[in-house]
Short mmCIF file of C-alpha atoms and ligand atoms in Angstrom, two decimals:
data_model
loop_
_atom_site.label_atom_id
_atom_site.label_comp_id
_atom_site.label_asym_id
_atom_site.label_seq_id
_atom_site.Cartn_x
_atom_site.Cartn_y
_atom_site.Cartn_z
CA UNK A 136 -2.31 -5.95 -22.73
CA UNK A 137 1.31 -7.24 -22.64
CA UNK A 138 -0.20 -10.70 -23.22
CA UNK A 139 2.59 -13.22 -23.27
CA UNK A 140 0.70 -16.51 -23.04
CA UNK A 141 -2.86 -17.65 -23.72
CA UNK A 142 -2.83 -20.27 -20.97
CA UNK A 143 -1.79 -19.77 -17.38
CA UNK A 144 -1.75 -22.04 -14.36
CA UNK A 145 -2.58 -19.16 -12.03
CA UNK A 146 -4.11 -15.73 -12.59
CA UNK A 147 -3.99 -13.23 -9.75
CA UNK A 148 -6.65 -10.54 -10.26
CA UNK A 149 -5.52 -7.29 -8.60
CA UNK A 150 -2.02 -5.83 -8.26
CA UNK A 151 -2.56 -4.22 -4.88
CA UNK A 152 -0.32 -5.08 -1.95
CA UNK A 153 -2.24 -8.32 -1.34
CA UNK A 154 -2.22 -9.52 -4.98
CA UNK A 155 1.34 -8.25 -5.44
CA UNK A 156 2.74 -10.12 -2.45
CA UNK A 157 0.74 -13.25 -3.35
CA UNK A 158 2.12 -13.14 -6.93
CA UNK A 159 5.60 -12.75 -5.43
CA UNK A 160 5.17 -15.77 -3.12
CA UNK A 161 3.69 -17.79 -5.99
CA UNK A 162 6.61 -16.82 -8.25
CA UNK A 163 8.94 -18.92 -6.13
CA UNK A 164 7.07 -21.95 -7.54
CA UNK A 165 7.45 -23.36 -11.03
CA UNK A 166 4.19 -22.37 -12.73
CA UNK A 167 2.84 -20.07 -15.44
CA UNK A 168 1.48 -17.07 -13.53
CA UNK A 169 0.03 -13.71 -14.45
CA UNK A 170 -1.16 -10.75 -12.41
CA UNK A 171 -3.89 -8.67 -14.02
CA UNK A 172 -4.89 -5.14 -13.00
CA UNK A 173 -7.20 -2.56 -14.48
CA UNK A 174 -4.83 0.26 -13.52
CA UNK A 175 -1.67 1.37 -15.30
CA UNK A 176 0.48 0.80 -12.20
CA UNK A 177 0.56 -1.07 -8.92
CA UNK A 178 -0.61 0.63 -5.69
CA UNK A 179 -3.45 2.57 -7.28
CA UNK A 180 -6.19 1.09 -5.08
CA UNK A 181 -6.39 1.05 -1.27
CA UNK A 182 -2.73 -0.01 -1.09
CA UNK A 183 -1.61 3.39 -2.30
CA UNK A 184 -3.85 5.45 -0.01
CA UNK A 185 -3.70 4.30 3.59
CA UNK A 186 -1.89 5.12 6.84
CA UNK A 187 1.04 2.77 6.25
CA UNK A 188 0.89 1.40 9.78
CA UNK A 189 2.13 -2.04 10.70
CA UNK A 190 -0.38 -2.67 13.47
CA UNK A 191 0.47 -4.28 16.80
CA UNK A 192 -2.48 -6.68 16.39
CA UNK A 193 -4.17 -6.15 19.76
CA UNK A 194 -7.54 -4.91 18.48
CA UNK A 195 -8.83 -7.55 16.05
CA UNK A 196 -11.15 -10.08 17.70
CA UNK A 197 -9.11 -12.97 19.04
CA UNK A 198 -9.57 -16.03 16.81
CA UNK A 199 -10.49 -13.99 13.70
CA UNK A 200 -8.54 -14.13 10.44
CA UNK A 201 -7.76 -10.45 10.95
CA UNK A 202 -6.09 -11.21 14.29
CA UNK A 203 -4.26 -14.29 12.99
CA UNK A 204 -2.80 -12.67 9.88
CA UNK A 205 -2.10 -9.32 11.57
CA UNK A 206 0.07 -10.99 14.20
CA UNK A 207 1.89 -13.19 11.67
CA UNK A 208 2.23 -10.39 9.07
CA UNK A 209 3.57 -7.82 11.51
CA UNK A 210 6.21 -10.33 12.63
CA UNK A 211 7.24 -10.86 8.98
CA UNK A 212 7.14 -7.22 7.89
CA UNK A 213 10.67 -6.08 8.77
CA UNK A 214 12.33 -8.96 6.91
CA UNK A 215 9.97 -8.68 3.93
CA UNK A 216 10.79 -4.98 3.64
CA UNK A 217 14.52 -5.63 3.94
CA UNK A 218 14.36 -8.18 1.11
CA UNK A 219 12.36 -5.82 -1.08
CA UNK A 220 14.33 -2.66 -0.22
CA UNK A 221 11.24 -0.99 1.26
CA UNK A 222 11.44 1.64 4.03
CA UNK A 223 10.16 0.30 7.39
CA UNK A 224 10.52 1.59 10.97
CA UNK A 225 9.57 -0.12 14.19
CA UNK A 226 8.23 3.03 15.85
CA UNK A 227 5.67 1.56 18.24
CA UNK A 228 2.21 3.06 18.75
CA UNK A 229 0.04 4.56 21.50
CA UNK A 230 -3.72 4.36 21.92
CA UNK A 231 -4.48 7.30 24.18
CA UNK A 232 -7.30 7.77 26.69
CA UNK A 233 -8.94 11.01 27.78
CA UNK A 234 -10.79 9.74 30.84
CA UNK A 235 -12.41 6.71 32.52
CA UNK A 236 -14.47 5.49 29.53
CA UNK A 237 -11.45 5.50 27.24
CA UNK A 238 -9.36 3.85 29.96
CA UNK A 239 -11.85 0.97 30.10
CA UNK A 240 -11.42 0.60 26.33
CA UNK A 241 -7.62 0.54 26.72
CA UNK A 242 -7.97 -2.22 29.32
CA UNK A 243 -10.18 -4.19 26.90
CA UNK A 244 -7.65 -3.79 24.07
CA UNK A 245 -4.81 -4.79 26.38
CA UNK A 246 -6.68 -7.94 27.52
CA UNK A 247 -7.58 -8.79 23.91
CA UNK A 248 -3.94 -8.43 22.91
CA UNK A 249 -2.64 -10.53 25.79
CA UNK A 250 -5.24 -13.21 24.93
CA UNK A 251 -3.96 -13.20 21.36
CA UNK A 252 -0.37 -13.66 22.55
CA UNK A 253 0.79 -10.16 21.50
CA UNK A 254 4.18 -9.17 22.88
CA UNK A 255 5.34 -5.69 23.83
CA UNK A 256 2.05 -4.32 25.18
CA UNK A 257 2.11 -1.96 28.16
CA UNK A 258 -0.40 0.33 29.84
CA UNK A 259 1.22 3.57 30.94
CA UNK A 260 0.03 6.75 32.64
CA UNK A 261 -0.61 10.03 30.83
CA UNK A 262 2.52 11.46 32.41
CA UNK A 263 4.69 8.58 31.21
CA UNK A 264 3.15 8.87 27.75
CA UNK A 265 3.96 12.61 27.62
CA UNK A 266 7.56 11.91 28.68
CA UNK A 267 7.91 9.68 25.62
CA UNK A 268 5.78 11.91 23.36
CA UNK A 269 6.02 15.52 24.58
CA UNK A 270 3.57 16.77 21.90
CA UNK A 271 0.66 14.89 23.54
CA UNK A 272 -1.92 17.09 25.21
CA UNK A 273 -2.23 17.44 29.00
CA UNK A 274 -5.73 15.91 28.77
CA UNK A 275 -4.29 12.46 27.94
CA UNK A 276 -4.83 10.31 31.04
CA UNK A 277 -3.44 6.93 29.98
CA UNK A 278 -1.95 5.11 26.96
CA UNK A 279 -1.69 1.60 25.61
CA UNK A 280 1.83 1.27 24.22
CA UNK A 281 2.35 -1.34 21.50
CA UNK A 282 6.07 -1.76 20.96
CA UNK A 283 5.86 -4.05 17.94
CA UNK A 284 3.88 -1.59 15.77
CA UNK A 285 5.68 0.25 13.01
CA UNK A 286 5.38 2.24 9.81
CA UNK A 287 6.09 1.23 6.24
CA UNK A 288 5.85 2.77 2.79
CA UNK A 289 2.66 1.04 1.58
CA UNK A 290 3.04 1.90 -2.10
CA UNK A 291 6.74 0.97 -2.16
CA UNK A 292 5.91 -2.40 -0.60
CA UNK A 293 3.22 -2.94 -3.24
CA UNK A 294 5.39 -1.83 -6.19
CA UNK A 295 8.43 -3.83 -5.05
CA UNK A 296 6.34 -6.97 -4.53
CA UNK A 297 5.05 -6.76 -8.12
CA UNK A 298 8.57 -6.04 -9.41
CA UNK A 299 9.94 -9.06 -7.56
CA UNK A 300 7.18 -11.25 -8.99
CA UNK A 301 7.96 -10.01 -12.51
CA UNK A 302 11.69 -10.66 -12.03
CA UNK A 303 10.73 -14.23 -11.14
CA UNK A 304 8.76 -14.70 -14.35
CA UNK A 305 5.22 -13.50 -13.55
CA UNK A 306 3.52 -11.69 -16.46
CA UNK A 307 2.17 -8.33 -15.28
CA UNK A 308 -0.81 -7.35 -17.42
CA UNK A 309 -1.52 -3.69 -16.70
CA UNK A 310 -4.54 -1.68 -17.81
CA UNK A 311 -6.46 -4.92 -18.20
CA UNK A 312 -9.93 -5.07 -16.67
CA UNK A 313 -11.55 -8.45 -16.02
CA UNK A 314 -15.14 -8.19 -17.24
CA UNK A 315 -16.41 -11.79 -17.33
CA UNK A 316 -15.33 -15.25 -16.21
CA UNK A 317 -16.49 -18.46 -17.88
CA UNK A 318 -15.83 -21.89 -16.44
CA UNK A 319 -14.09 -24.38 -18.74
CA UNK A 320 -13.11 -28.04 -18.51
CA UNK A 321 -9.64 -27.14 -17.19
CA UNK A 322 -10.42 -24.03 -15.24
CA UNK A 323 -11.54 -20.64 -16.49
CA UNK A 324 -11.72 -18.47 -19.56
CA UNK A 325 -11.22 -14.93 -18.32
CA UNK A 326 -12.56 -12.18 -20.55
CA UNK A 327 -10.89 -8.80 -20.24
CA UNK A 328 -11.23 -5.52 -22.12
CA UNK A 329 -7.98 -6.49 -23.89
CA UNK A 330 -8.81 -10.08 -24.83
CA UNK A 331 -9.37 -13.51 -23.28
CA UNK A 332 -7.02 -15.72 -21.27
CA UNK A 333 -7.24 -19.26 -19.92
CA UNK A 334 -6.17 -20.18 -16.43
CA UNK A 335 -6.49 -23.22 -14.17
CA UNK A 336 -6.77 -21.20 -10.96
CA UNK A 337 -7.94 -17.66 -10.17
CA UNK A 338 -6.85 -15.77 -7.06
CA UNK A 339 -9.36 -12.97 -6.50
CA UNK A 340 -7.49 -10.02 -4.94
CA UNK A 341 -9.57 -7.30 -6.58
CA UNK A 342 -9.89 -5.10 -3.48
CA UNK A 343 -13.20 -3.21 -3.37
CA UNK A 344 -14.34 -5.06 -6.53
CA UNK A 345 -13.64 -8.57 -5.20
CA UNK A 346 -17.38 -9.17 -4.55
CA UNK A 347 -18.14 -8.41 -8.21
CA UNK A 348 -15.34 -10.71 -9.40
CA UNK A 349 -16.76 -13.50 -7.17
CA UNK A 350 -20.18 -12.74 -8.68
CA UNK A 351 -18.73 -13.47 -12.14
CA UNK A 352 -18.42 -17.16 -11.16
CA UNK A 353 -21.85 -17.10 -9.48
CA UNK A 354 -20.37 -17.28 -6.00
CA UNK A 355 -20.98 -13.75 -4.78
CA UNK A 356 -21.77 -14.82 -1.21
CA UNK A 357 -20.38 -11.60 0.31
CA UNK A 358 -20.66 -7.93 -0.44
CA UNK A 359 -18.20 -5.10 0.06
CA UNK A 360 -18.98 -1.53 1.07
CA UNK A 361 -16.53 1.25 0.23
CA UNK A 362 -15.76 3.15 3.42
CA UNK A 363 -13.74 6.23 2.72
CA UNK A 364 -10.95 7.60 4.88
CA UNK A 365 -9.66 11.13 4.26
CA UNK A 366 -6.24 12.43 5.29
CA UNK A 367 -4.16 15.60 5.55
CA UNK A 368 -0.48 15.25 4.72
CA UNK A 369 1.75 17.81 6.39
CA UNK A 370 5.21 19.04 5.35
CA UNK A 371 8.32 17.18 6.44
CA UNK A 372 9.37 20.20 8.51
CA UNK A 373 6.63 19.08 10.96
CA UNK A 374 7.54 15.37 10.80
CA UNK A 375 8.89 14.05 14.07
CA UNK A 376 6.29 15.96 16.13
CA UNK A 377 5.42 12.44 17.29
CA UNK A 378 7.71 9.43 17.06
CA UNK A 379 5.04 6.81 17.57
CA UNK A 380 1.69 6.39 15.85
CA UNK A 381 -0.88 8.09 18.09
CA UNK A 382 -4.37 6.56 17.96
CA UNK A 383 -7.43 7.60 19.89
CA UNK A 384 -9.68 4.82 21.16
CA UNK A 385 -11.38 2.92 18.33
CA UNK A 386 -15.11 3.01 17.62
CA UNK A 387 -17.40 0.72 15.61
CA UNK A 388 -16.29 2.81 12.58
CA UNK A 389 -12.63 1.80 12.92
CA UNK A 390 -9.37 2.78 14.51
CA UNK A 391 -10.15 6.49 14.46
CA UNK A 392 -8.14 9.60 13.65
CA UNK A 393 -4.41 9.24 14.22
CA UNK A 394 -1.37 11.48 14.25
CA UNK A 395 1.86 9.97 12.98
CA UNK A 396 5.14 10.60 11.21
CA UNK A 397 5.25 8.56 8.00
CA UNK A 398 8.24 6.41 7.16
CA UNK A 399 9.29 9.22 4.75
CA UNK A 400 9.17 11.84 7.51
CA UNK A 401 5.90 13.69 6.77
CA UNK A 402 3.30 14.29 9.44
CA UNK A 403 0.02 12.53 8.61
CA UNK A 404 -3.38 13.05 10.26
CA UNK A 405 -6.57 11.13 9.53
CA UNK A 406 -8.52 9.12 8.50
CA UNK A 407 -12.23 9.57 9.11
CA UNK A 408 -14.63 6.78 8.07
CA UNK A 409 -17.73 7.40 5.95
CA UNK A 410 -19.57 5.34 3.36
CA UNK A 411 -18.31 6.53 -0.04
CA UNK A 412 -20.64 7.63 -2.83
CA UNK A 413 -19.26 4.84 -5.06
CA UNK A 414 -16.35 2.42 -5.43
CA UNK A 415 -14.57 5.12 -7.44
CA UNK A 416 -15.14 8.01 -5.06
CA UNK A 417 -11.79 9.11 -3.64
CA UNK A 418 -12.71 12.79 -3.43
CA UNK A 419 -11.79 14.81 -0.34
CA UNK A 420 -14.11 17.33 1.31
CA UNK A 421 -13.58 20.41 3.44
CA UNK A 422 -15.99 19.23 6.17
CA UNK A 423 -14.34 15.78 6.46
CA UNK A 424 -10.86 17.31 6.57
CA UNK A 425 -12.05 19.83 9.15
CA UNK A 426 -13.32 16.91 11.27
CA UNK A 427 -9.96 15.14 10.85
CA UNK A 428 -8.04 18.26 11.90
CA UNK A 429 -10.25 19.06 14.90
CA UNK A 430 -10.20 15.43 16.09
CA UNK A 431 -6.41 15.24 15.73
CA UNK A 432 -6.05 18.45 17.76
CA UNK A 433 -7.50 16.51 20.71
CA UNK A 434 -4.33 14.36 20.66
CA UNK A 435 -1.76 17.09 19.89
CA UNK A 436 -2.63 20.78 19.85
CA UNK A 437 0.52 21.69 17.94
CA UNK A 438 -0.73 20.92 14.41
CA UNK A 439 -0.38 23.64 11.80
CA UNK A 440 -2.83 23.76 8.90
CA UNK A 441 -0.57 26.17 6.98
CA UNK A 442 1.94 23.32 6.65
CA UNK A 443 -0.54 20.96 4.93
CA UNK A 444 0.82 20.01 1.51
CA UNK A 445 -1.99 17.80 0.22
CA UNK A 446 -5.06 15.77 1.10
CA UNK A 447 -6.03 12.32 -0.14
CA UNK A 448 -8.54 9.54 0.47
CA UNK A 449 -8.58 5.74 0.38
CA UNK A 450 -11.44 3.24 0.26
CA UNK A 451 -11.70 0.41 2.76
CA UNK A 452 -13.27 -2.75 1.29
CA UNK A 453 -15.55 -3.50 4.24
CA UNK A 454 -17.11 -6.99 4.01
CA UNK A 455 -20.58 -7.82 5.35
CA UNK A 456 -19.05 -10.97 6.93
CA UNK A 457 -17.04 -8.92 9.47
CA UNK A 458 -13.73 -10.64 8.75
CA UNK A 459 -11.20 -11.23 5.95
CA UNK A 460 -12.53 -13.76 3.40
CA UNK A 461 -9.66 -16.09 2.51
CA UNK A 462 -10.17 -19.48 0.91
CA UNK A 463 -11.20 -21.52 -2.11
CA UNK A 464 -14.81 -21.11 -3.16
CA UNK A 465 -17.02 -23.97 -1.90
CA UNK A 466 -19.02 -23.84 -5.13
CA UNK A 467 -16.29 -23.25 -7.70
CA UNK A 468 -13.10 -25.31 -7.36
CA UNK A 469 -10.00 -23.40 -8.45
CA UNK A 470 -11.54 -19.99 -7.63
CA UNK A 471 -9.81 -18.59 -4.54
CA UNK A 472 -10.99 -15.45 -2.69
CA UNK A 473 -8.71 -13.08 -0.83
CA UNK A 474 -11.39 -10.47 -0.23
CA UNK A 475 -12.63 -7.97 2.31
CA UNK A 476 -9.05 -7.15 3.15
CA UNK A 477 -9.64 -3.90 5.00
CA UNK A 478 -7.39 -2.78 7.85
CA UNK A 479 -5.14 -4.43 9.05
CA UNK A 480 -4.69 -5.77 5.52
CA UNK A 481 -1.38 -4.06 4.83
CA UNK A 482 0.12 -5.41 8.07
CA UNK A 483 -1.29 -8.86 7.31
CA UNK A 484 -0.29 -9.01 3.64
CA UNK A 485 3.09 -10.79 3.94
CA UNK A 486 1.50 -13.59 6.00
CA UNK A 487 -1.60 -13.82 3.80
CA UNK A 488 0.69 -14.11 0.76
CA UNK A 489 2.71 -16.99 2.16
CA UNK A 490 -0.42 -18.82 3.31
CA UNK A 491 -2.33 -18.38 0.04
CA UNK A 492 0.65 -19.33 -2.15
CA UNK A 493 0.96 -22.64 -0.27
CA UNK A 494 -2.78 -23.25 -0.59
CA UNK A 495 -2.69 -22.61 -4.36
CA UNK A 496 0.28 -24.93 -4.71
CA UNK A 497 -1.79 -27.65 -2.98
CA UNK A 498 -4.78 -27.00 -5.25
CA UNK A 499 -2.49 -27.55 -8.24
CA UNK A 500 -1.19 -30.81 -6.79
CA UNK A 501 1.92 -29.47 -5.04
CA UNK A 502 4.03 -27.14 -7.17
CA UNK A 503 7.81 -27.57 -7.20
CA UNK A 504 9.95 -24.60 -6.19
CA UNK A 505 11.97 -22.85 -8.89
CA UNK A 506 15.64 -23.56 -8.63
CA UNK A 507 16.90 -20.00 -8.85
CA UNK A 508 14.18 -17.73 -7.62
CA UNK A 509 15.27 -14.27 -6.61
CA UNK A 510 13.97 -13.36 -3.18
CA UNK A 511 15.92 -10.15 -2.62
CA UNK A 512 15.50 -7.08 -4.83
CA UNK A 513 18.52 -5.09 -5.84
CA UNK A 514 17.98 -1.68 -4.24
CA UNK A 515 19.99 1.52 -4.29
CA UNK A 516 20.49 4.19 -1.71
CA UNK A 517 18.55 7.36 -2.50
CA UNK A 518 20.74 10.29 -3.61
CA UNK A 519 19.19 12.50 -0.91
CA UNK A 520 20.39 10.10 1.81
CA UNK A 521 24.01 10.01 0.58
CA UNK A 522 26.91 11.88 2.22
CA UNK A 523 28.64 14.58 0.15
CA UNK A 524 31.48 12.15 -0.69
CA UNK A 525 29.00 9.47 -1.78
CA UNK A 526 27.14 12.02 -3.91
CA UNK A 527 30.37 13.06 -5.65
CA UNK A 528 31.22 9.41 -6.30
CA UNK A 529 27.71 8.70 -7.62
CA UNK A 530 27.92 11.67 -10.03
CA UNK A 531 31.35 10.55 -11.26
CA UNK A 532 30.02 7.04 -11.90
CA UNK A 533 26.82 8.30 -13.53
CA UNK A 534 26.66 11.98 -14.62
CA UNK A 535 22.83 11.73 -14.70
CA UNK A 536 23.04 11.98 -10.91
CA UNK A 537 24.44 15.47 -11.46
CA UNK A 538 21.09 16.74 -12.75
CA UNK A 539 18.56 17.36 -9.99
CA UNK A 540 15.00 16.86 -11.23
CA UNK A 541 13.09 17.38 -7.96
CA UNK A 542 14.58 20.04 -5.70
CA UNK A 543 12.22 19.52 -2.76
CA UNK A 544 13.14 15.83 -2.43
CA UNK A 545 16.60 15.89 -4.09
CA UNK A 546 15.73 13.36 -6.80
CA UNK A 547 18.20 13.05 -9.67
CA UNK A 548 17.63 12.32 -13.35
CA UNK A 549 19.41 8.97 -12.89
CA UNK A 550 16.81 7.99 -10.26
CA UNK A 551 13.88 9.02 -12.45
CA UNK A 552 15.31 7.03 -15.37
CA UNK A 553 15.86 3.99 -13.18
CA UNK A 554 12.28 4.13 -11.86
CA UNK A 555 11.03 3.83 -15.45
CA UNK A 556 13.54 1.23 -16.59
CA UNK A 557 13.13 -1.24 -13.70
CA UNK A 558 10.94 -4.32 -14.31
CA UNK A 559 7.28 -3.31 -13.83
CA UNK A 560 8.59 0.28 -13.86
CA UNK A 561 6.79 3.63 -13.82
CA UNK A 562 4.60 4.62 -16.78
CA UNK A 563 3.17 7.87 -15.40
CA UNK A 564 4.19 10.98 -13.47
CA UNK A 565 2.57 9.54 -10.33
CA UNK A 566 4.38 6.23 -10.94
CA UNK A 567 7.72 8.08 -10.92
CA UNK A 568 6.59 9.98 -7.81
CA UNK A 569 5.73 6.82 -5.86
CA UNK A 570 9.09 5.24 -6.73
CA UNK A 571 11.40 8.25 -6.29
CA UNK A 572 9.41 10.87 -4.29
CA UNK A 573 9.85 13.37 -7.18
CA UNK A 574 6.79 15.62 -6.74
CA UNK A 575 6.04 14.62 -3.14
CA UNK A 576 7.66 17.67 -1.59
CA UNK A 577 6.32 21.03 -0.59
CA UNK A 578 5.79 22.29 -4.17
CA UNK A 579 3.91 19.05 -5.08
CA UNK A 580 5.55 18.73 -8.49
CA UNK A 581 5.27 22.39 -9.52
CA UNK A 582 8.99 22.46 -10.31
CA UNK A 583 9.78 18.91 -11.46
CA UNK A 584 6.67 17.81 -13.35
CA UNK A 585 7.68 19.26 -16.76
CA UNK A 586 11.06 17.49 -16.58
CA UNK A 587 9.46 14.21 -15.48
CA UNK A 588 7.01 14.48 -18.40
CA UNK A 589 9.93 15.03 -20.78
CA UNK A 590 11.87 12.04 -19.43
CA UNK A 591 8.79 9.77 -19.56
CA UNK A 592 8.10 10.86 -23.12
CA UNK A 593 11.65 10.00 -24.22
CA UNK A 594 11.88 6.73 -22.31
CA UNK A 595 8.44 5.42 -23.30
CA UNK A 596 8.87 6.76 -26.85
CA UNK A 597 5.57 8.61 -26.74
CA UNK A 598 4.61 12.24 -27.40
CA UNK A 599 4.65 14.54 -24.38
CA UNK A 600 0.91 15.06 -24.87
CA UNK A 601 0.41 11.35 -24.31
CA UNK A 602 2.14 11.30 -20.91
CA UNK A 603 -0.33 10.64 -18.10
CA UNK A 604 -0.37 11.96 -14.57
CA UNK A 605 -2.11 8.99 -12.98
CA UNK A 606 -4.54 6.66 -14.67
CA UNK A 607 -6.11 6.29 -18.11
CA UNK A 608 -7.15 9.64 -19.58
CA UNK A 609 -5.27 11.86 -17.08
CA UNK A 610 -3.41 13.84 -19.73
CA UNK A 611 -1.28 16.71 -18.50
CA UNK A 612 -0.73 18.70 -21.68
CA UNK A 613 -3.87 19.40 -23.67
CA UNK A 614 -2.03 20.51 -26.77
CA UNK A 615 1.00 22.26 -28.15
CA UNK A 616 1.52 26.02 -28.00
CA UNK A 617 2.69 27.21 -31.40
CA UNK A 618 4.23 30.66 -31.46
C1 LIG B 265 -8.11 4.75 4.74
C2 LIG B 265 -7.41 3.44 4.92
C3 LIG B 265 -6.42 3.28 5.89
C4 LIG B 265 -5.80 2.06 6.07
N1 LIG B 265 -4.75 1.97 6.94
C5 LIG B 265 -4.11 0.79 7.09
C6 LIG B 265 -2.98 0.68 7.94
O1 LIG B 265 -2.48 1.67 8.46
N2 LIG B 265 -2.45 -0.55 8.14
C7 LIG B 265 -2.98 -1.67 7.57
O2 LIG B 265 -2.50 -2.75 7.87
N3 LIG B 265 -3.99 -1.59 6.70
C8 LIG B 265 -4.56 -0.39 6.43
N4 LIG B 265 -5.57 -0.28 5.53
C9 LIG B 265 -5.99 -1.46 4.79
C10 LIG B 265 -5.08 -1.70 3.59
O3 LIG B 265 -4.86 -0.51 2.87
C11 LIG B 265 -5.74 -2.74 2.69
O4 LIG B 265 -6.02 -3.87 3.48
C12 LIG B 265 -4.88 -3.18 1.54
O5 LIG B 265 -4.32 -2.09 0.86
C13 LIG B 265 -5.75 -4.01 0.59
O6 LIG B 265 -4.97 -4.40 -0.49
P1 LIG B 265 -5.63 -5.12 -1.73
O7 LIG B 265 -4.50 -5.55 -2.58
O8 LIG B 265 -6.59 -6.16 -1.24
O9 LIG B 265 -6.54 -4.02 -2.43
P2 LIG B 265 -6.17 -2.86 -3.47
O10 LIG B 265 -4.91 -2.19 -3.12
O11 LIG B 265 -7.39 -2.00 -3.55
O12 LIG B 265 -5.93 -3.61 -4.84
C14 LIG B 265 -6.96 -4.21 -5.57
C15 LIG B 265 -6.62 -4.14 -7.04
O13 LIG B 265 -7.58 -4.87 -7.79
C16 LIG B 265 -7.72 -4.25 -9.05
N5 LIG B 265 -8.99 -4.62 -9.67
C17 LIG B 265 -10.23 -4.44 -9.18
N6 LIG B 265 -11.15 -4.89 -10.05
C18 LIG B 265 -10.48 -5.36 -11.12
C19 LIG B 265 -10.89 -5.94 -12.36
N7 LIG B 265 -12.16 -6.12 -12.67
N8 LIG B 265 -9.91 -6.28 -13.25
C20 LIG B 265 -8.61 -6.09 -12.97
N9 LIG B 265 -8.19 -5.55 -11.80
C21 LIG B 265 -9.10 -5.19 -10.89
C22 LIG B 265 -7.66 -2.77 -8.71
O14 LIG B 265 -7.29 -2.01 -9.84
C23 LIG B 265 -6.63 -2.73 -7.59
O15 LIG B 265 -5.35 -2.36 -8.05
C24 LIG B 265 -6.19 0.95 5.30
C25 LIG B 265 -7.16 1.11 4.29
C26 LIG B 265 -7.72 2.35 4.08
C27 LIG B 265 -8.67 2.53 2.94
#
């Protein structure tokens, strides 16, 4: 544990997008803050495996926390992403109907949205929908168009939020699992697998484990069920088949299988929704992926399985209360839950963060703002997006741009090095991938992985055999070949 202090004012447990953005908002205040996560990097929970949609906010029950924070968060998303240098696009979304029953559901969603004060909602005919999205099937009879919806890079938002918090003085304690919490006179003694820490306030953002963290202070009044969603990610050559996010009508299981182009230009289809075998089960299965593919074909028949480059799954932290759980524990002062943040948690996160940071400040008697907090992250244009002239200039300024590490995604050595050297930087091959896209292309790292391993080994001053792909124990090289 990169333990810097023994005593903190605030400990955020969980470096997902919710904990990351909360730590960032808290870092604008003058206080001793740490963010603790059991993983080696940010965005390794639900925040790294979701659809990346900034939802319009028409479907959550009016008056719920989900509805409130979705509407506020979606309105804040573009500016938050601009400040953090995170890719975001206001694409809009369609919920499509295939007949009278679905059309009734669209009318209900539209009414719910209007009641909640959502702007930019319109019901259009199947024909109008196909004019805007020619890939939609002839069987589509109507669509609910949400013009405020968009897409974002969920892991980049998460990683940049943590980086911004660290730049503003937050201690990021990676690979540190909270195992026990004891109450003390001034707050809490938090026991982790790397040692103990004292803190006055705890913000519980532990995703699918937030119920267990609450249980550690004997206030486990809610429980969370892991509901898995599996996806197929399709090559960028197919991206742009649809411009907007295409949903089918939702069911009690969730928003249903969608077809969309991600903010990075891949086509994405999924997710399904099934109770997972455990809170660690992110396996994908042929029958689930077959369901995803066949259901997506109902929206657009032009989907090619031979262009699939990978599959993945994420776990929704579904609470038995039916809504986000946000607030200080009634039983344990200073213990603050931000739990059950399933969809639309990503969309809501910027607004949740601002709200919670102000609440925590109040709990601690009104924290003063730092004088020189840094709200905007320095970001660089990706090499692949530069013009030929810009590329030449970049190589002249830094010859490490002249060495291409990932051919599929045009990622240079300079970019890989920077991803490791930035505050809260990459420590693994997947960490480099999430920051630079090296390994996200068609060959899925087949070409660039050995070079990334070599660079990580040099930069982190560890043996190549010690370099990890993802989390603890995921060694890539079992041993050395001696000729
Ligand atoms: C399939 C799927 C699709 C989704 N699609 C969307 C979407 O399109 N739009 C949208 O708005 N929302 C979406 N969501 C919801 C969104 O992903 C979540 O709301 C959001 O990522 C939750 O963030 P979090 O920080 O609460 O949780 P997480 O990202 O899971 O982070 C929790 C962190 O807590 C850490 N932790 C847990 N226990 C401990 C411990 N004991 N000690 C230390 N650390 C611990 C974990 O390591 C983890 O990093 C989707 C979710 C899923 C699963």
